[in-house]
Short mmCIF file of C-alpha atoms in Angstrom, two decimals:
data_model
loop_
_atom_site.label_atom_id
_atom_site.label_comp_id
_atom_site.label_asym_id
_atom_site.label_seq_id
_atom_site.Cartn_x
_atom_site.Cartn_y
_atom_site.Cartn_z
CA MET A 1 16.36 -107.03 37.29
CA GLU A 2 14.72 -110.07 35.78
CA GLU A 3 11.49 -109.30 37.63
CA GLU A 4 11.54 -105.67 36.44
CA ARG A 5 12.08 -106.82 32.84
CA LEU A 6 9.15 -109.26 33.08
CA SER A 7 7.02 -106.55 34.65
CA GLU A 8 7.81 -104.14 31.81
CA GLU A 9 7.00 -106.81 29.20
CA THR A 10 3.71 -107.57 30.94
CA MET A 11 2.76 -103.87 30.96
CA ALA A 12 3.68 -103.53 27.29
CA GLU A 13 1.49 -106.52 26.38
CA THR A 14 -1.38 -105.08 28.42
CA GLN A 15 -1.10 -101.75 26.59
CA GLU A 16 -1.02 -103.51 23.22
CA GLU A 17 -4.15 -105.49 24.08
CA ALA A 18 -5.92 -102.31 25.22
CA THR A 19 -4.91 -100.55 22.02
CA ALA A 20 -6.11 -103.49 19.91
CA GLU A 21 -9.48 -103.48 21.67
CA THR A 22 -10.01 -99.73 21.34
CA PRO A 23 -11.14 -99.71 17.64
CA GLU A 24 -13.80 -102.29 18.47
CA THR A 25 -15.12 -100.47 21.50
CA VAL A 26 -15.29 -96.98 19.98
CA PRO A 27 -18.18 -97.79 17.60
CA GLU A 28 -20.14 -99.24 20.51
CA GLU A 29 -19.60 -96.04 22.49
CA LYS A 30 -20.81 -93.99 19.56
CA LYS A 31 -23.85 -96.22 19.11
CA SER A 32 -24.73 -95.85 22.78
CA LYS A 33 -25.12 -92.09 22.25
CA LEU A 34 -28.18 -92.67 20.05
CA PRO A 35 -31.58 -92.26 21.72
CA ALA A 36 -32.90 -95.49 23.20
CA TRP A 37 -36.06 -95.44 21.09
CA ILE A 38 -34.01 -95.23 17.88
CA LEU A 39 -31.92 -98.21 18.98
CA LYS A 40 -35.07 -100.19 19.74
CA ILE A 41 -36.54 -99.43 16.31
CA ARG A 42 -33.26 -100.33 14.61
CA ASP A 43 -32.96 -103.62 16.47
CA TYR A 44 -36.60 -104.46 15.81
CA LEU A 45 -36.26 -103.86 12.07
CA LYS A 46 -33.10 -105.97 11.95
CA THR A 47 -35.00 -108.96 13.36
CA HIS A 48 -38.27 -108.43 11.43
CA GLU A 49 -37.49 -108.45 7.71
CA ASN A 50 -41.08 -108.08 6.50
CA THR A 51 -41.59 -104.99 8.63
CA ARG A 52 -38.26 -103.54 7.52
CA GLN A 53 -39.20 -103.98 3.86
CA ALA A 54 -42.59 -102.34 4.40
CA VAL A 55 -41.03 -99.36 6.21
CA MET A 56 -38.27 -98.90 3.63
CA PHE A 57 -40.72 -99.25 0.75
CA PHE A 58 -43.02 -96.66 2.31
CA LEU A 59 -40.20 -94.17 2.87
CA PHE A 60 -38.85 -94.53 -0.66
CA SER A 61 -42.37 -94.35 -2.07
CA CYS A 62 -42.92 -91.08 -0.22
CA ILE A 63 -39.83 -89.66 -1.92
CA CYS A 64 -40.94 -90.96 -5.32
CA GLY A 65 -44.56 -89.93 -4.74
CA GLY A 66 -43.47 -86.44 -3.75
CA THR A 67 -41.42 -86.14 -6.92
CA GLN A 68 -44.36 -87.39 -8.97
CA ALA A 69 -46.78 -84.97 -7.29
CA ILE A 70 -44.50 -81.99 -7.92
CA ILE A 71 -44.13 -82.87 -11.60
CA THR A 72 -47.87 -83.59 -11.98
CA ALA A 73 -48.81 -80.28 -10.39
CA CYS A 74 -46.16 -77.99 -11.89
CA LEU A 75 -45.76 -79.32 -15.43
CA PRO A 76 -49.35 -78.47 -16.51
CA LEU A 77 -48.89 -74.89 -15.27
CA ILE A 78 -45.69 -74.58 -17.29
CA LEU A 79 -47.31 -76.08 -20.38
CA ARG A 80 -50.34 -73.80 -20.09
CA ALA A 81 -48.06 -70.77 -19.80
CA CYS A 82 -46.15 -71.83 -22.92
CA SER A 83 -49.16 -72.76 -25.04
CA PRO A 84 -52.89 -71.96 -24.58
CA SER A 85 -53.73 -75.21 -26.40
CA MET A 86 -52.64 -77.13 -23.28
CA SER A 87 -55.92 -76.02 -21.68
CA GLU A 88 -58.04 -77.79 -24.29
CA PRO A 89 -60.11 -80.74 -22.98
CA PHE A 90 -58.64 -84.16 -23.55
CA SER A 91 -60.26 -87.59 -23.45
CA TRP A 92 -58.86 -90.96 -24.52
CA PHE A 93 -59.42 -94.46 -23.14
CA LEU A 94 -59.36 -94.08 -19.34
CA PHE A 95 -57.87 -90.62 -19.55
CA ASP A 96 -60.62 -88.05 -19.07
CA TYR A 97 -59.59 -84.43 -18.67
CA THR A 98 -62.70 -82.71 -19.93
CA ALA A 99 -63.82 -81.05 -16.71
CA ALA A 100 -63.42 -77.31 -16.24
CA GLY A 101 -59.86 -76.37 -15.42
CA THR A 102 -58.38 -79.59 -16.81
CA GLY A 103 -57.01 -80.42 -20.22
CA ILE A 104 -54.21 -81.96 -22.20
CA GLY A 105 -51.67 -80.24 -19.95
CA GLU A 106 -52.89 -82.21 -16.93
CA PHE A 107 -52.75 -85.41 -18.98
CA ILE A 108 -49.12 -84.83 -19.98
CA GLY A 109 -48.21 -83.86 -16.42
CA PHE A 110 -49.78 -87.02 -15.05
CA ILE A 111 -48.07 -89.33 -17.55
CA VAL A 112 -44.63 -87.76 -17.16
CA GLY A 113 -44.92 -87.67 -13.37
CA SER A 114 -46.08 -91.29 -13.21
CA ILE A 115 -43.25 -92.58 -15.42
CA ILE A 116 -40.56 -90.76 -13.44
CA GLY A 117 -42.10 -91.86 -10.14
CA GLN A 118 -42.19 -95.52 -11.18
CA ILE A 119 -38.58 -95.46 -12.41
CA LEU A 120 -37.37 -93.98 -9.12
CA THR A 121 -39.39 -96.53 -7.17
CA PHE A 122 -37.81 -99.44 -9.03
CA VAL A 123 -34.25 -98.15 -8.73
CA LEU A 124 -34.43 -97.32 -5.02
CA ASN A 125 -36.34 -100.37 -3.83
CA ARG A 126 -34.59 -103.03 -5.92
CA LYS A 127 -31.35 -102.86 -3.96
CA LYS A 128 -32.12 -101.02 -0.73
CA THR A 129 -35.50 -102.47 0.23
CA PHE A 130 -35.49 -105.98 -1.23
CA ASN A 131 -31.71 -106.40 -1.57
CA VAL A 132 -31.68 -108.15 -4.95
CA SER A 133 -29.10 -107.73 -7.71
CA ASP A 134 -29.75 -110.75 -9.94
CA HIS A 135 -32.13 -111.35 -12.87
CA ILE A 136 -32.21 -107.61 -13.65
CA PRO A 137 -33.75 -107.94 -17.17
CA PHE A 138 -36.64 -110.06 -15.86
CA ARG A 139 -37.26 -107.77 -12.91
CA ALA A 140 -37.14 -104.65 -15.08
CA ILE A 141 -39.56 -106.06 -17.66
CA ALA A 142 -41.93 -107.42 -15.01
CA TYR A 143 -41.85 -104.10 -13.18
CA ALA A 144 -42.51 -102.19 -16.40
CA VAL A 145 -45.63 -104.30 -17.03
CA MET A 146 -46.83 -103.77 -13.47
CA ALA A 147 -46.04 -100.05 -13.72
CA VAL A 148 -48.27 -99.73 -16.81
CA LEU A 149 -51.11 -101.46 -14.96
CA ILE A 150 -50.56 -99.22 -11.95
CA ILE A 151 -50.60 -96.11 -14.14
CA LEU A 152 -53.91 -97.24 -15.67
CA MET A 153 -55.29 -97.84 -12.18
CA GLN A 154 -54.07 -94.44 -11.03
CA THR A 155 -55.60 -92.87 -14.11
CA ALA A 156 -59.01 -94.39 -13.43
CA LEU A 157 -59.01 -93.40 -9.76
CA GLY A 158 -57.18 -90.09 -10.01
CA GLY A 159 -59.10 -88.99 -13.07
CA ALA A 160 -62.43 -89.84 -11.47
CA VAL A 161 -61.63 -87.86 -8.31
CA THR A 162 -60.18 -84.88 -10.22
CA THR A 163 -63.14 -84.76 -12.61
CA ALA A 164 -65.66 -85.00 -9.77
CA CYS A 165 -63.98 -82.11 -7.93
CA GLY A 166 -63.81 -80.04 -11.12
CA ASN A 167 -67.49 -80.58 -11.86
CA ALA A 168 -68.40 -79.56 -8.31
CA VAL A 169 -66.97 -76.04 -8.72
CA GLU A 170 -67.87 -73.73 -11.59
CA ASN A 171 -64.86 -72.13 -13.31
CA PRO A 172 -62.24 -73.07 -10.71
CA SER A 173 -59.03 -71.03 -10.51
CA ASN A 174 -55.65 -72.46 -11.43
CA LEU A 175 -54.82 -72.86 -7.74
CA LEU A 176 -58.04 -74.74 -7.04
CA THR A 177 -57.47 -76.90 -10.10
CA THR A 178 -54.05 -77.81 -8.73
CA VAL A 179 -55.63 -78.76 -5.40
CA PHE A 180 -58.18 -80.97 -7.17
CA ASN A 181 -55.38 -82.59 -9.17
CA LEU A 182 -53.33 -83.32 -6.05
CA THR A 183 -56.38 -84.76 -4.29
CA GLY A 184 -56.93 -87.19 -7.13
CA GLN A 185 -53.26 -88.13 -7.09
CA ALA A 186 -53.37 -88.76 -3.33
CA VAL A 187 -56.25 -91.24 -3.68
CA ALA A 188 -54.61 -92.97 -6.61
CA GLY A 189 -51.19 -92.92 -4.95
CA ILE A 190 -52.28 -94.74 -1.80
CA SER A 191 -53.91 -97.48 -3.86
CA ALA A 192 -50.84 -97.73 -6.09
CA LEU A 193 -48.56 -97.96 -3.05
CA ILE A 194 -50.34 -101.05 -1.73
CA VAL A 195 -50.46 -102.81 -5.11
CA ASN A 196 -46.85 -101.88 -5.86
CA PHE A 197 -45.51 -103.26 -2.58
CA LEU A 198 -47.37 -106.55 -2.82
CA GLY A 199 -46.38 -107.04 -6.45
CA ASN A 200 -42.72 -106.35 -5.72
CA LYS A 201 -42.47 -108.43 -2.57
CA PHE A 202 -44.20 -111.57 -3.76
CA PHE A 203 -43.32 -111.59 -7.46
CA ILE A 204 -40.92 -109.09 -9.00
CA MET A 205 -38.32 -108.76 -6.20
CA ARG A 206 -38.66 -112.21 -4.70
CA LYS A 207 -35.53 -114.29 -4.09
CA PHE A 208 -35.19 -117.06 -6.66
CA LYS A 209 -34.30 -120.59 -5.57
CA GLY A 210 -30.65 -121.36 -6.20
CA SER A 211 -29.62 -117.71 -6.23
CA GLU A 212 -26.60 -116.70 -4.23
CA LYS A 213 -27.30 -115.08 -0.90
CA GLU A 214 -27.56 -111.33 -1.23
CA ASN A 215 -25.41 -109.11 0.94
#
């Protein structure tokens, strides 16, 4: 009887240990169902922080850039439909929308789209890409200054490309004007992406000495 009792206790302990181990092993089984190439990419990014930041920044920038492009392309069409004056040529400082098919509507669309795109970029990348939650006022102000410089850079590049395309075609349609506008934004956007990432990584979103380790 004593041996049977010990045997039952041993079996009960074995079952308890198996039950205790089950919650830990289930996630591993689920993870193993992922494709091998996804697991390799995940593991690589975990061990290469610089690459992870670049990939995350690029993905978030695509989301923000897409939002900016939609606003930049659609808002001028809405403004033109609401008021014919939105088609009047506009020129100020680096902002030159005097080519055929462009006007104050494109200027407003560009400014609004750029501001919204930069705000989204800051919010998404601050925590997810660079994993920082301290010194928010400094980071916000520094980013705002950089965003203004980036907008001016985008204006110079995007405006130059859009104007050149507009001058190359006589009396372009609204659709063709939209294509020219998006082409200019693509050129300016790629340049802004590079400057934005470098500025964030090495200045605005850098980890300060003495700061607590971010989770």
